[in-house]
Amino acid sequence: MQKANATPPKGGVPGAYAASDMLFVITGGPGAGKTTLLDAAANMGIATVPETGRAVTQLQVEIGGRAVHWDDRATYAELMLDRDIQNHQKYAGRGATTLFDRGVPDLIGYARLCELETTDHIFKAARLFRYNANVFAAPPWREIYINDAERKQNWAEAVKTYEVIARAYEDLGYRLIELPRAPVADRLAFICEVMTVER
């Protein structure tokens, strides 16, 4: 995986919302262990924000809606974007270190993956709603990858998802820090060490 060469200045880009340095993102393809890692972080008392895509999917399935990855992907992306922006606004003002399961830039990767036509506003949102310059990337991990009710992608699509999302963060000037393929406790210790230095 290529690392980004450019790192945005503290606080993000001109016009971006403040307090982004306290907001850390864990991104990657589906089934790479992000949710398990966030659960472990929450149990340690770290503020966490769950993946919006899973929440949107669960509600859409419950009401028989079409805004899911396997149907109306454009509307699904819009619902995720709206939730991601609201989460950013909610936690940016708290002044506490917070771990996000994905962030606004993930939607750029998703739009590219699905070849969505309307993306200008997603790019604008990703430029405005910034996170810490260091982004944790959970790489594809075949041994732990499984499907479930919300995760229907096959392994090849999971790998491709990781690649396009990583590229989206790099294009925005973030520095990707790849997480080790290691037990949850070791991964979490690695993350905490990086966050401590950044704070």
Coordinates of N, CA, C and O in Angstrom, one line a residue:
M1 N 0.8 -1.2 0.0 CA 0.0 0.0 0.0 C 0.9 1.2 0.0 O 1.8 1.3 0.8
Q2 N 0.6 2.2 -0.9 CA 1.4 3.4 -0.9 C 0.9 4.3 0.2 O -0.2 4.4 0.5
K3 N 1.9 5.0 0.8 CA 1.6 6.0 1.8 C 1.5 7.3 1.2 O 2.2 7.7 0.2
A4 N 0.6 8.2 1.8 CA 0.5 9.5 1.3 C 1.8 10.3 1.6 O 2.3 10.2 2.6
N5 N 2.2 11.1 0.6 CA 3.4 12.0 0.8 C 3.0 13.3 1.5 O 3.8 13.8 2.2
A6 N 1.8 13.8 1.2 CA 1.5 15.1 1.8 C 0.6 14.9 3.0 O -0.3 14.1 3.0
T7 N 0.9 15.7 4.0 CA 0.1 15.7 5.2 C -0.5 17.1 5.5 O 0.2 18.0 5.4
P8 N -1.8 17.2 5.6 CA -2.4 18.5 5.8 C -2.0 19.1 7.1 O -1.6 18.4 8.0
P9 N -2.0 20.4 7.2 CA -1.6 21.0 8.5 C -2.5 20.7 9.6 O -3.7 20.3 9.4
K10 N -2.1 20.9 10.8 CA -2.9 20.7 12.0 C -4.2 21.5 11.8 O -4.2 22.6 11.5
G11 N -5.3 20.8 12.1 CA -6.6 21.4 12.0 C -7.3 21.3 10.7 O -8.4 21.7 10.4
G12 N -6.6 20.6 9.7 CA -7.2 20.3 8.4 C -6.9 21.4 7.4 O -5.9 22.1 7.4
V13 N -7.8 21.6 6.4 CA -7.6 22.5 5.3 C -8.3 23.8 5.6 O -9.2 23.8 6.5
P14 N -8.0 24.9 4.9 CA -8.7 26.2 5.1 C -10.2 26.0 4.9 O -10.7 25.4 4.0
G15 N -11.0 26.5 5.9 CA -12.4 26.3 5.8 C -13.0 25.1 6.5 O -14.2 24.9 6.6
A16 N -12.0 24.2 6.9 CA -12.5 23.0 7.6 C -13.0 23.3 9.0 O -12.6 24.3 9.6
Y17 N -13.8 22.4 9.5 CA -14.2 22.5 10.9 C -13.1 22.2 11.9 O -12.3 21.4 11.6
A18 N -13.2 22.9 13.0 CA -12.1 22.8 14.0 C -12.2 21.5 14.8 O -13.2 20.7 14.6
A19 N -11.2 21.2 15.6 CA -11.2 20.1 16.5 C -11.0 18.8 15.8 O -11.3 17.7 16.4
S20 N -10.6 18.8 14.6 CA -10.5 17.5 13.8 C -9.3 16.6 14.4 O -9.3 15.4 14.1
D21 N -8.3 17.2 15.0 CA -7.2 16.4 15.4 C -7.5 15.4 16.5 O -6.8 14.4 16.7
M22 N -8.6 15.6 17.2 CA -9.0 14.6 18.2 C -9.9 13.5 17.6 O -10.2 12.5 18.3
L23 N -10.2 13.5 16.3 CA -11.0 12.5 15.7 C -10.2 11.6 14.9 O -9.6 12.0 13.9
F24 N -10.2 10.3 15.2 CA -9.4 9.3 14.5 C -10.3 8.4 13.8 O -11.3 7.9 14.3
V25 N -9.9 8.0 12.6 CA -10.7 7.1 11.8 C -10.0 5.7 11.6 O -8.7 5.7 11.5
I26 N -10.7 4.7 11.7 CA -10.3 3.3 11.3 C -11.1 3.0 10.1 O -12.3 3.0 10.1
T27 N -10.4 2.7 9.0 CA -11.0 2.4 7.7 C -10.5 1.1 7.2 O -9.7 0.5 7.8
G28 N -11.0 0.8 6.0 CA -10.6 -0.5 5.4 C -11.7 -1.2 4.7 O -12.9 -0.6 4.7
G29 N -11.5 -2.3 4.2 CA -12.6 -3.1 3.5 C -13.5 -3.7 4.5 O -13.2 -3.7 5.7
P30 N -14.6 -4.3 4.1 CA -15.5 -5.0 5.0 C -14.8 -6.3 5.5 O -14.0 -6.9 4.9
G31 N -15.2 -6.6 6.8 CA -14.7 -7.9 7.3 C -13.2 -7.9 7.8 O -12.6 -8.9 7.9
A32 N -12.7 -6.7 8.0 CA -11.2 -6.6 8.4 C -11.0 -6.4 9.9 O -9.9 -6.2 10.3
G33 N -12.1 -6.6 10.6 CA -12.0 -6.5 12.1 C -12.2 -5.2 12.7 O -11.9 -5.0 13.9
K34 N -12.7 -4.2 12.0 CA -12.9 -2.8 12.5 C -13.9 -2.8 13.7 O -13.6 -2.2 14.7
T35 N -15.0 -3.4 13.5 CA -16.1 -3.4 14.5 C -15.6 -4.0 15.8 O -15.9 -3.5 16.9
T36 N -15.0 -5.2 15.7 CA -14.5 -5.8 16.9 C -13.5 -4.9 17.6 O -13.5 -4.8 18.9
L37 N -12.6 -4.3 16.9 CA -11.6 -3.4 17.4 C -12.3 -2.2 18.1 O -11.9 -1.8 19.2
L38 N -13.3 -1.6 17.5 CA -14.0 -0.5 18.1 C -14.7 -0.9 19.3 O -14.8 -0.1 20.3
D39 N -15.3 -2.1 19.4 CA -16.0 -2.6 20.6 C -15.0 -2.7 21.7 O -15.3 -2.4 22.9
A40 N -13.8 -3.2 21.4 CA -12.7 -3.3 22.4 C -12.3 -1.9 22.9 O -12.1 -1.7 24.1
A41 N -12.2 -1.0 22.0 CA -11.8 0.4 22.4 C -12.9 1.0 23.3 O -12.6 1.6 24.3
A42 N -14.2 0.8 23.0 CA -15.3 1.3 23.8 C -15.2 0.7 25.2 O -15.5 1.3 26.2
N43 N -14.9 -0.6 25.3 CA -14.8 -1.3 26.6 C -13.7 -0.7 27.5 O -13.7 -0.8 28.7
M44 N -12.7 -0.1 26.8 CA -11.6 0.6 27.5 C -11.9 2.0 27.9 O -11.2 2.7 28.6
G45 N -13.1 2.5 27.5 CA -13.6 3.8 27.9 C -13.3 4.8 26.8 O -13.5 6.1 27.0
I46 N -12.8 4.4 25.6 CA -12.5 5.3 24.5 C -13.8 5.6 23.8 O -14.6 4.7 23.5
A47 N -14.1 6.9 23.5 CA -15.3 7.3 22.8 C -15.2 6.7 21.4 O -14.2 6.8 20.7
T48 N -16.2 6.0 20.9 CA -16.2 5.4 19.6 C -17.5 5.8 18.8 O -18.6 6.0 19.5
V49 N -17.4 5.7 17.5 CA -18.6 6.0 16.7 C -18.7 4.8 15.7 O -17.8 4.6 14.9
P50 N -19.8 4.1 15.7 CA -20.0 2.9 14.9 C -20.1 3.3 13.4 O -20.4 4.4 13.0
E51 N -19.9 2.3 12.6 CA -20.0 2.5 11.1 C -21.5 2.8 10.7 O -22.4 2.2 11.1
T52 N -21.6 3.9 10.0 CA -23.0 4.4 9.6 C -23.6 3.4 8.6 O -24.8 3.3 8.5
G53 N -22.8 2.8 7.7 CA -23.3 2.0 6.7 C -24.1 0.8 7.2 O -25.2 0.4 6.7
R54 N -23.6 0.2 8.3 CA -24.3 -0.9 8.9 C -25.6 -0.5 9.5 O -26.6 -1.2 9.4
A55 N -25.6 0.7 10.2 CA -26.8 1.2 10.8 C -27.9 1.5 9.7 O -29.1 1.2 9.9
V56 N -27.5 2.1 8.6 CA -28.4 2.4 7.6 C -29.0 1.2 7.0 O -30.2 1.0 6.8
T57 N -28.1 0.2 6.8 CA -28.6 -1.1 6.2 C -29.6 -1.8 7.1 O -30.7 -2.3 6.6
Q58 N -29.3 -1.8 8.4 CA -30.2 -2.5 9.3 C -31.6 -1.8 9.3 O -32.6 -2.5 9.3
L59 N -31.7 -0.5 9.3 CA -32.9 0.2 9.3 C -33.7 0.0 8.0 O -34.9 -0.2 8.0
Q60 N -32.9 0.1 6.9 CA -33.6 -0.1 5.6 C -34.2 -1.5 5.4 O -35.3 -1.7 4.9
V61 N -33.4 -2.5 5.9 CA -34.0 -3.9 5.9 C -35.2 -4.0 6.7 O -36.2 -4.6 6.4
E62 N -35.2 -3.3 7.9 CA -36.3 -3.4 8.8 C -37.6 -2.8 8.2 O -38.7 -3.3 8.4
I63 N -37.4 -1.8 7.4 CA -38.6 -1.1 6.9 C -38.9 -1.5 5.4 O -39.8 -1.0 4.8
G64 N -38.1 -2.4 4.9 CA -38.2 -2.8 3.5 C -37.8 -1.8 2.5 O -38.3 -1.8 1.4
G65 N -36.8 -1.0 2.9 CA -36.3 0.1 2.0 C -35.3 -0.4 1.0 O -34.8 -1.5 1.2
R66 N -35.0 0.4 0.0 CA -34.1 0.0 -1.1 C -32.7 0.6 -0.9 O -31.8 0.3 -1.7
A67 N -32.5 1.5 0.0 CA -31.2 2.2 0.2 C -30.2 1.3 0.9 O -29.8 1.5 2.0
V68 N -29.8 0.2 0.2 CA -28.8 -0.7 0.7 C -27.8 -1.0 -0.4 O -28.0 -0.6 -1.6
H69 N -26.6 -1.5 0.0 CA -25.6 -1.7 -1.0 C -26.0 -2.6 -2.2 O -25.5 -2.4 -3.3
W70 N -26.8 -3.5 -2.0 CA -27.2 -4.5 -3.1 C -28.4 -4.0 -3.9 O -28.9 -4.7 -4.7
D71 N -28.9 -2.7 -3.6 CA -30.0 -2.2 -4.4 C -29.8 -0.8 -4.8 O -29.0 -0.6 -5.8
D72 N -30.3 0.2 -4.1 CA -30.2 1.6 -4.5 C -28.9 2.2 -3.8 O -29.0 2.8 -2.8
R73 N -27.8 2.0 -4.5 CA -26.5 2.4 -3.9 C -26.4 3.9 -3.8 O -25.7 4.4 -2.9
A74 N -26.9 4.6 -4.7 CA -26.8 6.1 -4.7 C -27.5 6.7 -3.4 O -26.9 7.5 -2.7
T75 N -28.7 6.2 -3.2 CA -29.4 6.7 -2.0 C -28.7 6.2 -0.7 O -28.7 6.9 0.3
Y76 N -28.3 5.0 -0.7 CA -27.5 4.4 0.4 C -26.3 5.3 0.7 O -26.1 5.7 1.9
A77 N -25.6 5.8 -0.3 CA -24.4 6.6 -0.1 C -24.9 8.0 0.5 O -24.2 8.5 1.4
E78 N -26.0 8.5 0.0 CA -26.5 9.8 0.6 C -26.8 9.7 2.0 O -26.5 10.6 2.8
L79 N -27.5 8.6 2.4 CA -27.9 8.4 3.8 C -26.6 8.3 4.7 O -26.6 8.8 5.8
M80 N -25.6 7.5 4.2 CA -24.4 7.4 5.0 C -23.7 8.7 5.1 O -23.2 9.1 6.2
L81 N -23.6 9.5 4.0 CA -22.9 10.8 4.1 C -23.6 11.7 5.1 O -22.9 12.4 5.9
D82 N -24.9 11.8 5.1 CA -25.6 12.6 6.0 C -25.3 12.2 7.5 O -25.0 13.1 8.3
R83 N -25.3 10.9 7.7 CA -25.0 10.4 9.1 C -23.5 10.7 9.5 O -23.2 11.1 10.6
D84 N -22.6 10.5 8.5 CA -21.2 10.8 8.8 C -21.0 12.2 9.1 O -20.2 12.5 10.0
I85 N -21.6 13.1 8.4 CA -21.4 14.6 8.7 C -22.0 14.9 10.1 O -21.4 15.6 10.9
Q86 N -23.2 14.4 10.4 CA -23.8 14.6 11.7 C -22.9 14.1 12.8 O -22.7 14.8 13.8
N87 N -22.3 12.9 12.6 CA -21.4 12.4 13.6 C -20.2 13.3 13.8 O -19.7 13.5 14.9
H88 N -19.6 13.7 12.7 CA -18.5 14.6 12.8 C -18.8 15.9 13.6 O -18.1 16.3 14.5
Q89 N -19.9 16.5 13.3 CA -20.3 17.7 14.0 C -20.6 17.4 15.4 O -20.2 18.2 16.3
K90 N -21.2 16.3 15.7 CA -21.5 15.9 17.1 C -20.2 15.8 18.0 O -20.2 16.3 19.1
Y91 N -19.2 15.1 17.4 CA -18.1 14.7 18.3 C -16.9 15.7 18.2 O -16.1 15.8 19.0
A92 N -16.9 16.5 17.1 CA -15.8 17.5 17.0 C -15.8 18.5 18.1 O -14.7 19.0 18.5
G93 N -16.9 18.8 18.6 CA -17.0 19.9 19.6 C -16.8 19.4 21.0 O -16.9 20.2 22.0
R94 N -16.6 18.1 21.2 CA -16.5 17.5 22.5 C -15.1 17.6 23.1 O -14.9 17.5 24.3
G95 N -14.1 17.8 22.3 CA -12.8 17.9 22.7 C -12.2 16.6 23.3 O -11.2 16.7 24.1
A96 N -12.7 15.5 22.9 CA -12.3 14.2 23.5 C -11.8 13.3 22.3 O -12.3 13.4 21.2
T97 N -10.8 12.5 22.6 CA -10.3 11.6 21.5 C -11.4 10.6 21.2 O -12.0 10.0 22.1
T98 N -11.7 10.5 19.9 CA -12.8 9.7 19.5 C -12.3 8.8 18.3 O -11.7 9.3 17.4
L99 N -12.7 7.6 18.3 CA -12.4 6.6 17.2 C -13.7 6.4 16.4 O -14.7 6.0 16.9
F100 N -13.6 6.6 15.1 CA -14.7 6.4 14.1 C -14.5 5.2 13.3 O -13.4 4.9 12.8
D101 N -15.5 4.4 13.2 CA -15.5 3.3 12.2 C -15.9 3.8 10.9 O -17.1 4.0 10.6
R102 N -14.9 4.2 10.1 CA -15.1 4.9 8.8 C -15.3 6.4 9.0 O -15.8 6.8 10.1
G103 N -15.1 7.2 8.0 CA -15.3 8.6 8.0 C -15.8 9.1 6.6 O -16.1 8.3 5.7
V104 N -16.0 10.4 6.5 CA -16.6 10.9 5.3 C -15.8 10.5 4.0 O -16.4 10.2 3.0
P105 N -14.4 10.5 4.1 CA -13.7 10.1 2.8 C -14.0 8.7 2.4 O -13.8 8.4 1.2
D106 N -14.5 7.8 3.2 CA -14.9 6.5 2.8 C -15.9 6.5 1.7 O -16.0 5.7 0.8
L107 N -16.8 7.6 1.7 CA -17.8 7.7 0.7 C -17.3 8.0 -0.6 O -17.9 7.7 -1.7
I108 N -16.1 8.7 -0.7 CA -15.5 8.9 -2.0 C -15.1 7.5 -2.6 O -15.3 7.2 -3.8
G109 N -14.4 6.7 -1.8 CA -14.1 5.3 -2.2 C -15.3 4.6 -2.6 O -15.3 3.9 -3.7
Y110 N -16.4 4.7 -1.9 CA -17.6 3.9 -2.2 C -18.2 4.4 -3.5 O -18.6 3.6 -4.3
A111 N -18.2 5.7 -3.7 CA -18.7 6.3 -5.0 C -17.9 5.8 -6.2 O -18.4 5.5 -7.2
R112 N -16.6 5.7 -6.0 CA -15.7 5.2 -7.1 C -16.0 3.7 -7.3 O -16.0 3.3 -8.5
L113 N -16.1 3.0 -6.2 CA -16.3 1.6 -6.4 C -17.6 1.2 -7.1 O -17.6 0.3 -8.0
C114 N -18.6 2.0 -6.8 CA -19.9 1.8 -7.4 C -20.2 2.6 -8.7 O -21.3 2.5 -9.3
E115 N -19.2 3.4 -9.0 CA -19.3 4.2 -10.2 C -20.6 5.1 -10.2 O -21.3 5.3 -11.1
L116 N -20.8 5.8 -9.0 CA -21.9 6.7 -8.9 C -21.6 8.0 -9.7 O -20.4 8.4 -9.7
E117 N -22.6 8.6 -10.2 CA -22.4 9.7 -11.1 C -22.2 11.0 -10.4 O -21.4 11.8 -10.8
T118 N -22.9 11.3 -9.3 CA -22.9 12.5 -8.6 C -22.0 12.4 -7.4 O -22.3 11.7 -6.4
T119 N -20.8 13.1 -7.5 CA -19.8 12.9 -6.4 C -19.2 14.2 -5.9 O -18.5 14.3 -4.9
D120 N -19.5 15.4 -6.6 CA -18.9 16.6 -6.3 C -19.1 17.0 -4.8 O -18.2 17.5 -4.1
H121 N -20.4 16.8 -4.4 CA -20.7 17.2 -3.0 C -20.0 16.3 -2.0 O -19.7 16.8 -0.9
I122 N -19.7 15.1 -2.3 CA -19.0 14.2 -1.4 C -17.6 14.6 -1.3 O -17.1 14.7 -0.1
F123 N -17.0 15.1 -2.4 CA -15.6 15.6 -2.3 C -15.6 16.9 -1.4 O -14.7 17.1 -0.6
K124 N -16.6 17.7 -1.6 CA -16.6 18.9 -0.8 C -16.8 18.6 0.7 O -16.1 19.2 1.5
A125 N -17.6 17.7 1.0 CA -17.8 17.3 2.4 C -16.5 16.7 3.0 O -16.2 17.0 4.1
A126 N -15.8 15.9 2.2 CA -14.6 15.3 2.7 C -13.5 16.3 2.9 O -12.7 16.1 3.8
R127 N -13.5 17.4 2.1 CA -12.5 18.4 2.3 C -12.9 19.3 3.5 O -12.0 19.8 4.2
L128 N -14.1 19.5 3.8 CA -14.6 20.3 5.0 C -14.5 19.6 6.3 O -14.0 20.1 7.3
F129 N -15.0 18.4 6.3 CA -15.1 17.6 7.6 C -13.9 16.7 7.7 O -13.9 15.5 7.3
R130 N -12.8 17.3 8.3 CA -11.5 16.6 8.4 C -11.4 15.8 9.7 O -12.1 16.1 10.7
Y131 N -10.5 14.8 9.7 CA -10.2 14.0 10.9 C -8.7 14.2 11.1 O -8.0 14.9 10.4
N132 N -8.2 13.5 12.1 CA -6.7 13.5 12.4 C -6.0 13.1 11.1 O -6.5 12.2 10.4
A133 N -4.8 13.7 10.8 CA -4.1 13.4 9.6 C -3.7 11.9 9.5 O -3.4 11.4 8.4
N134 N -3.6 11.2 10.7 CA -3.2 9.8 10.7 C -4.5 8.9 10.7 O -5.3 9.1 11.6
V135 N -4.6 8.1 9.7 CA -5.8 7.3 9.6 C -5.4 5.8 9.7 O -4.5 5.4 8.9
F136 N -6.0 5.1 10.5 CA -5.7 3.7 10.7 C -6.4 2.8 9.6 O -7.6 3.0 9.4
A137 N -5.7 2.0 8.9 CA -6.2 1.2 7.8 C -6.1 -0.3 8.2 O -5.0 -0.8 8.4
A138 N -7.3 -0.9 8.3 CA -7.3 -2.3 8.6 C -7.3 -3.1 7.2 O -8.2 -3.0 6.4
P139 N -6.2 -3.8 6.9 CA -6.0 -4.4 5.6 C -6.9 -5.6 5.5 O -7.3 -6.2 6.5
P140 N -7.1 -6.1 4.3 CA -7.9 -7.3 4.0 C -7.2 -8.5 4.8 O -6.0 -8.6 4.8
W141 N -8.0 -9.3 5.4 CA -7.5 -10.4 6.3 C -8.4 -11.6 6.0 O -9.4 -11.7 6.6
R142 N -7.9 -12.4 5.1 CA -8.8 -13.5 4.7 C -9.2 -14.5 5.8 O -10.3 -15.0 5.8
E143 N -8.3 -14.7 6.8 CA -8.6 -15.7 7.8 C -9.8 -15.2 8.7 O -10.4 -16.1 9.3
I144 N -10.1 -14.0 8.8 CA -11.2 -13.5 9.7 C -12.4 -13.0 8.9 O -13.4 -12.7 9.5
Y145 N -12.3 -13.1 7.5 CA -13.4 -12.5 6.7 C -14.6 -13.4 6.7 O -14.5 -14.6 6.4
I146 N -15.8 -12.9 7.0 CA -17.0 -13.7 7.0 C -18.1 -12.7 6.5 O -18.0 -11.5 6.6
N147 N -19.1 -13.3 5.9 CA -20.3 -12.5 5.5 C -21.4 -12.6 6.6 O -21.3 -13.5 7.5
D148 N -22.3 -11.6 6.6 CA -23.4 -11.6 7.6 C -24.6 -11.0 6.9 O -24.6 -10.7 5.7
A149 N -25.6 -10.6 7.7 CA -26.8 -10.1 7.2 C -26.6 -8.8 6.5 O -27.3 -8.4 5.5
E150 N -25.6 -7.9 6.9 CA -25.4 -6.6 6.3 C -24.2 -6.7 5.4 O -24.0 -5.8 4.5
R151 N -23.3 -7.7 5.5 CA -22.1 -7.7 4.7 C -22.2 -8.8 3.7 O -22.1 -10.0 4.0
K152 N -22.5 -8.5 2.4 CA -22.8 -9.5 1.4 C -21.7 -9.5 0.3 O -21.8 -10.2 -0.6
Q153 N -20.7 -8.6 0.5 CA -19.6 -8.6 -0.5 C -18.8 -9.9 -0.5 O -18.6 -10.4 0.6
N154 N -18.3 -10.3 -1.6 CA -17.4 -11.5 -1.6 C -16.0 -11.0 -1.3 O -15.7 -9.8 -1.2
W155 N -15.0 -11.9 -1.2 CA -13.7 -11.6 -0.8 C -13.0 -10.6 -1.8 O -12.4 -9.6 -1.4
A156 N -13.2 -10.9 -3.1 CA -12.6 -10.0 -4.1 C -13.1 -8.6 -4.0 O -12.3 -7.6 -4.2
E157 N -14.4 -8.4 -3.8 CA -15.0 -7.1 -3.6 C -14.5 -6.4 -2.4 O -14.2 -5.2 -2.3
A158 N -14.3 -7.2 -1.3 CA -13.8 -6.6 -0.1 C -12.4 -6.1 -0.3 O -12.0 -5.0 0.2
V159 N -11.5 -6.8 -1.0 CA -10.2 -6.3 -1.3 C -10.2 -5.1 -2.2 O -9.5 -4.1 -1.9
K160 N -11.0 -5.0 -3.2 CA -11.1 -3.9 -4.0 C -11.7 -2.7 -3.3 O -11.2 -1.5 -3.5
T161 N -12.6 -2.9 -2.3 CA -13.1 -1.8 -1.5 C -12.0 -1.2 -0.7 O -11.9 0.0 -0.6
Y162 N -11.2 -2.0 -0.1 CA -10.0 -1.5 0.7 C -9.2 -0.6 -0.2 O -8.7 0.4 0.2
E163 N -8.9 -1.1 -1.4 CA -8.0 -0.3 -2.3 C -8.5 1.0 -2.7 O -7.8 2.0 -2.6
V164 N -9.8 1.1 -3.0 CA -10.3 2.4 -3.5 C -10.5 3.3 -2.3 O -10.3 4.6 -2.4
I165 N -10.8 2.8 -1.1 CA -11.0 3.7 0.1 C -9.6 4.2 0.5 O -9.5 5.4 0.8
A166 N -8.6 3.3 0.5 CA -7.3 3.8 0.9 C -6.8 4.9 -0.1 O -6.2 5.9 0.4
R167 N -7.1 4.7 -1.3 CA -6.7 5.8 -2.3 C -7.4 7.1 -2.1 O -6.9 8.2 -2.2
A168 N -8.7 7.0 -1.7 CA -9.5 8.2 -1.4 C -8.8 9.0 -0.3 O -8.7 10.2 -0.3
Y169 N -8.4 8.3 0.8 CA -7.8 9.0 1.9 C -6.4 9.6 1.5 O -6.1 10.8 1.9
E170 N -5.7 8.9 0.7 CA -4.4 9.4 0.3 C -4.6 10.6 -0.6 O -3.8 11.6 -0.5
D171 N -5.6 10.6 -1.5 CA -5.9 11.7 -2.4 C -6.2 13.0 -1.6 O -6.0 14.1 -2.0
L172 N -6.7 12.8 -0.4 CA -7.1 13.9 0.5 C -6.0 14.4 1.4 O -6.1 15.2 2.3
G173 N -4.8 13.7 1.3 CA -3.6 14.1 2.1 C -3.5 13.4 3.4 O -2.6 13.9 4.2
Y174 N -4.3 12.4 3.7 CA -4.1 11.7 5.0 C -2.9 10.7 4.9 O -2.6 10.3 3.8
R175 N -2.4 10.4 6.0 CA -1.3 9.4 6.2 C -1.9 8.1 6.7 O -2.5 8.1 7.8
L176 N -1.9 7.1 5.8 CA -2.4 5.8 6.2 C -1.4 5.0 7.1 O -0.3 4.8 6.7
I177 N -1.9 4.5 8.2 CA -1.1 3.7 9.1 C -1.8 2.3 9.1 O -2.9 2.2 9.7
E178 N -1.1 1.4 8.5 CA -1.7 0.0 8.4 C -1.7 -0.7 9.7 O -0.6 -0.8 10.3
L179 N -2.8 -1.2 10.1 CA -2.9 -2.0 11.4 C -2.2 -3.4 11.2 O -2.4 -4.0 10.1
P180 N -1.6 -3.9 12.2 CA -1.0 -5.3 12.0 C -2.1 -6.3 12.0 O -3.2 -6.1 12.6
R181 N -1.9 -7.4 11.3 CA -2.8 -8.5 11.4 C -2.5 -9.3 12.7 O -1.6 -10.2 12.6
A182 N -3.1 -8.9 13.7 CA -2.7 -9.3 15.1 C -3.9 -9.4 16.0 O -5.0 -8.9 15.6
P183 N -3.8 -10.0 17.1 CA -5.0 -10.1 18.1 C -5.5 -8.7 18.4 O -4.8 -7.7 18.3
V184 N -6.8 -8.6 18.8 CA -7.4 -7.3 19.0 C -6.7 -6.5 20.0 O -6.5 -5.3 19.9
A185 N -6.2 -7.1 21.1 CA -5.5 -6.4 22.2 C -4.2 -5.7 21.6 O -3.9 -4.6 22.0
D186 N -3.5 -6.4 20.7 CA -2.3 -5.9 20.2 C -2.6 -4.7 19.2 O -1.9 -3.7 19.2
R187 N -3.7 -4.9 18.4 CA -4.1 -3.8 17.5 C -4.5 -2.6 18.3 O -4.1 -1.5 17.9
L188 N -5.2 -2.8 19.4 CA -5.7 -1.7 20.2 C -4.5 -1.0 20.8 O -4.5 0.3 20.9
A189 N -3.6 -1.7 21.3 CA -2.4 -1.1 21.9 C -1.6 -0.3 20.9 O -1.2 0.8 21.2
F190 N -1.6 -0.8 19.7 CA -0.9 0.0 18.6 C -1.6 1.3 18.4 O -1.0 2.4 18.2
I191 N -2.9 1.3 18.3 CA -3.7 2.5 18.0 C -3.6 3.5 19.2 O -3.4 4.7 18.9
C192 N -3.6 3.0 20.4 CA -3.5 3.9 21.6 C -2.2 4.6 21.6 O -2.0 5.7 22.0
E193 N -1.1 3.8 21.2 CA 0.2 4.4 21.2 C 0.3 5.6 20.2 O 0.8 6.7 20.5
V194 N -0.3 5.4 19.0 CA -0.3 6.4 18.0 C -1.1 7.6 18.5 O -0.7 8.8 18.3
M195 N -2.3 7.4 19.0 CA -3.1 8.5 19.5 C -2.5 9.2 20.6 O -2.6 10.5 20.7
T196 N -1.8 8.6 21.5 CA -1.1 9.3 22.6 C -0.1 10.2 22.0 O 0.1 11.4 22.5
V197 N 0.7 9.8 21.1 CA 1.7 10.7 20.5 C 1.1 11.9 19.8 O 1.5 13.0 19.9
E198 N 0.0 11.6 19.1 CA -0.7 12.7 18.4 C -1.3 13.7 19.3 O -1.4 14.9 19.0
R199 N -1.8 13.3 20.5 CA -2.4 14.2 21.4 C -1.3 15.1 22.1 O -1.6 16.2 22.5

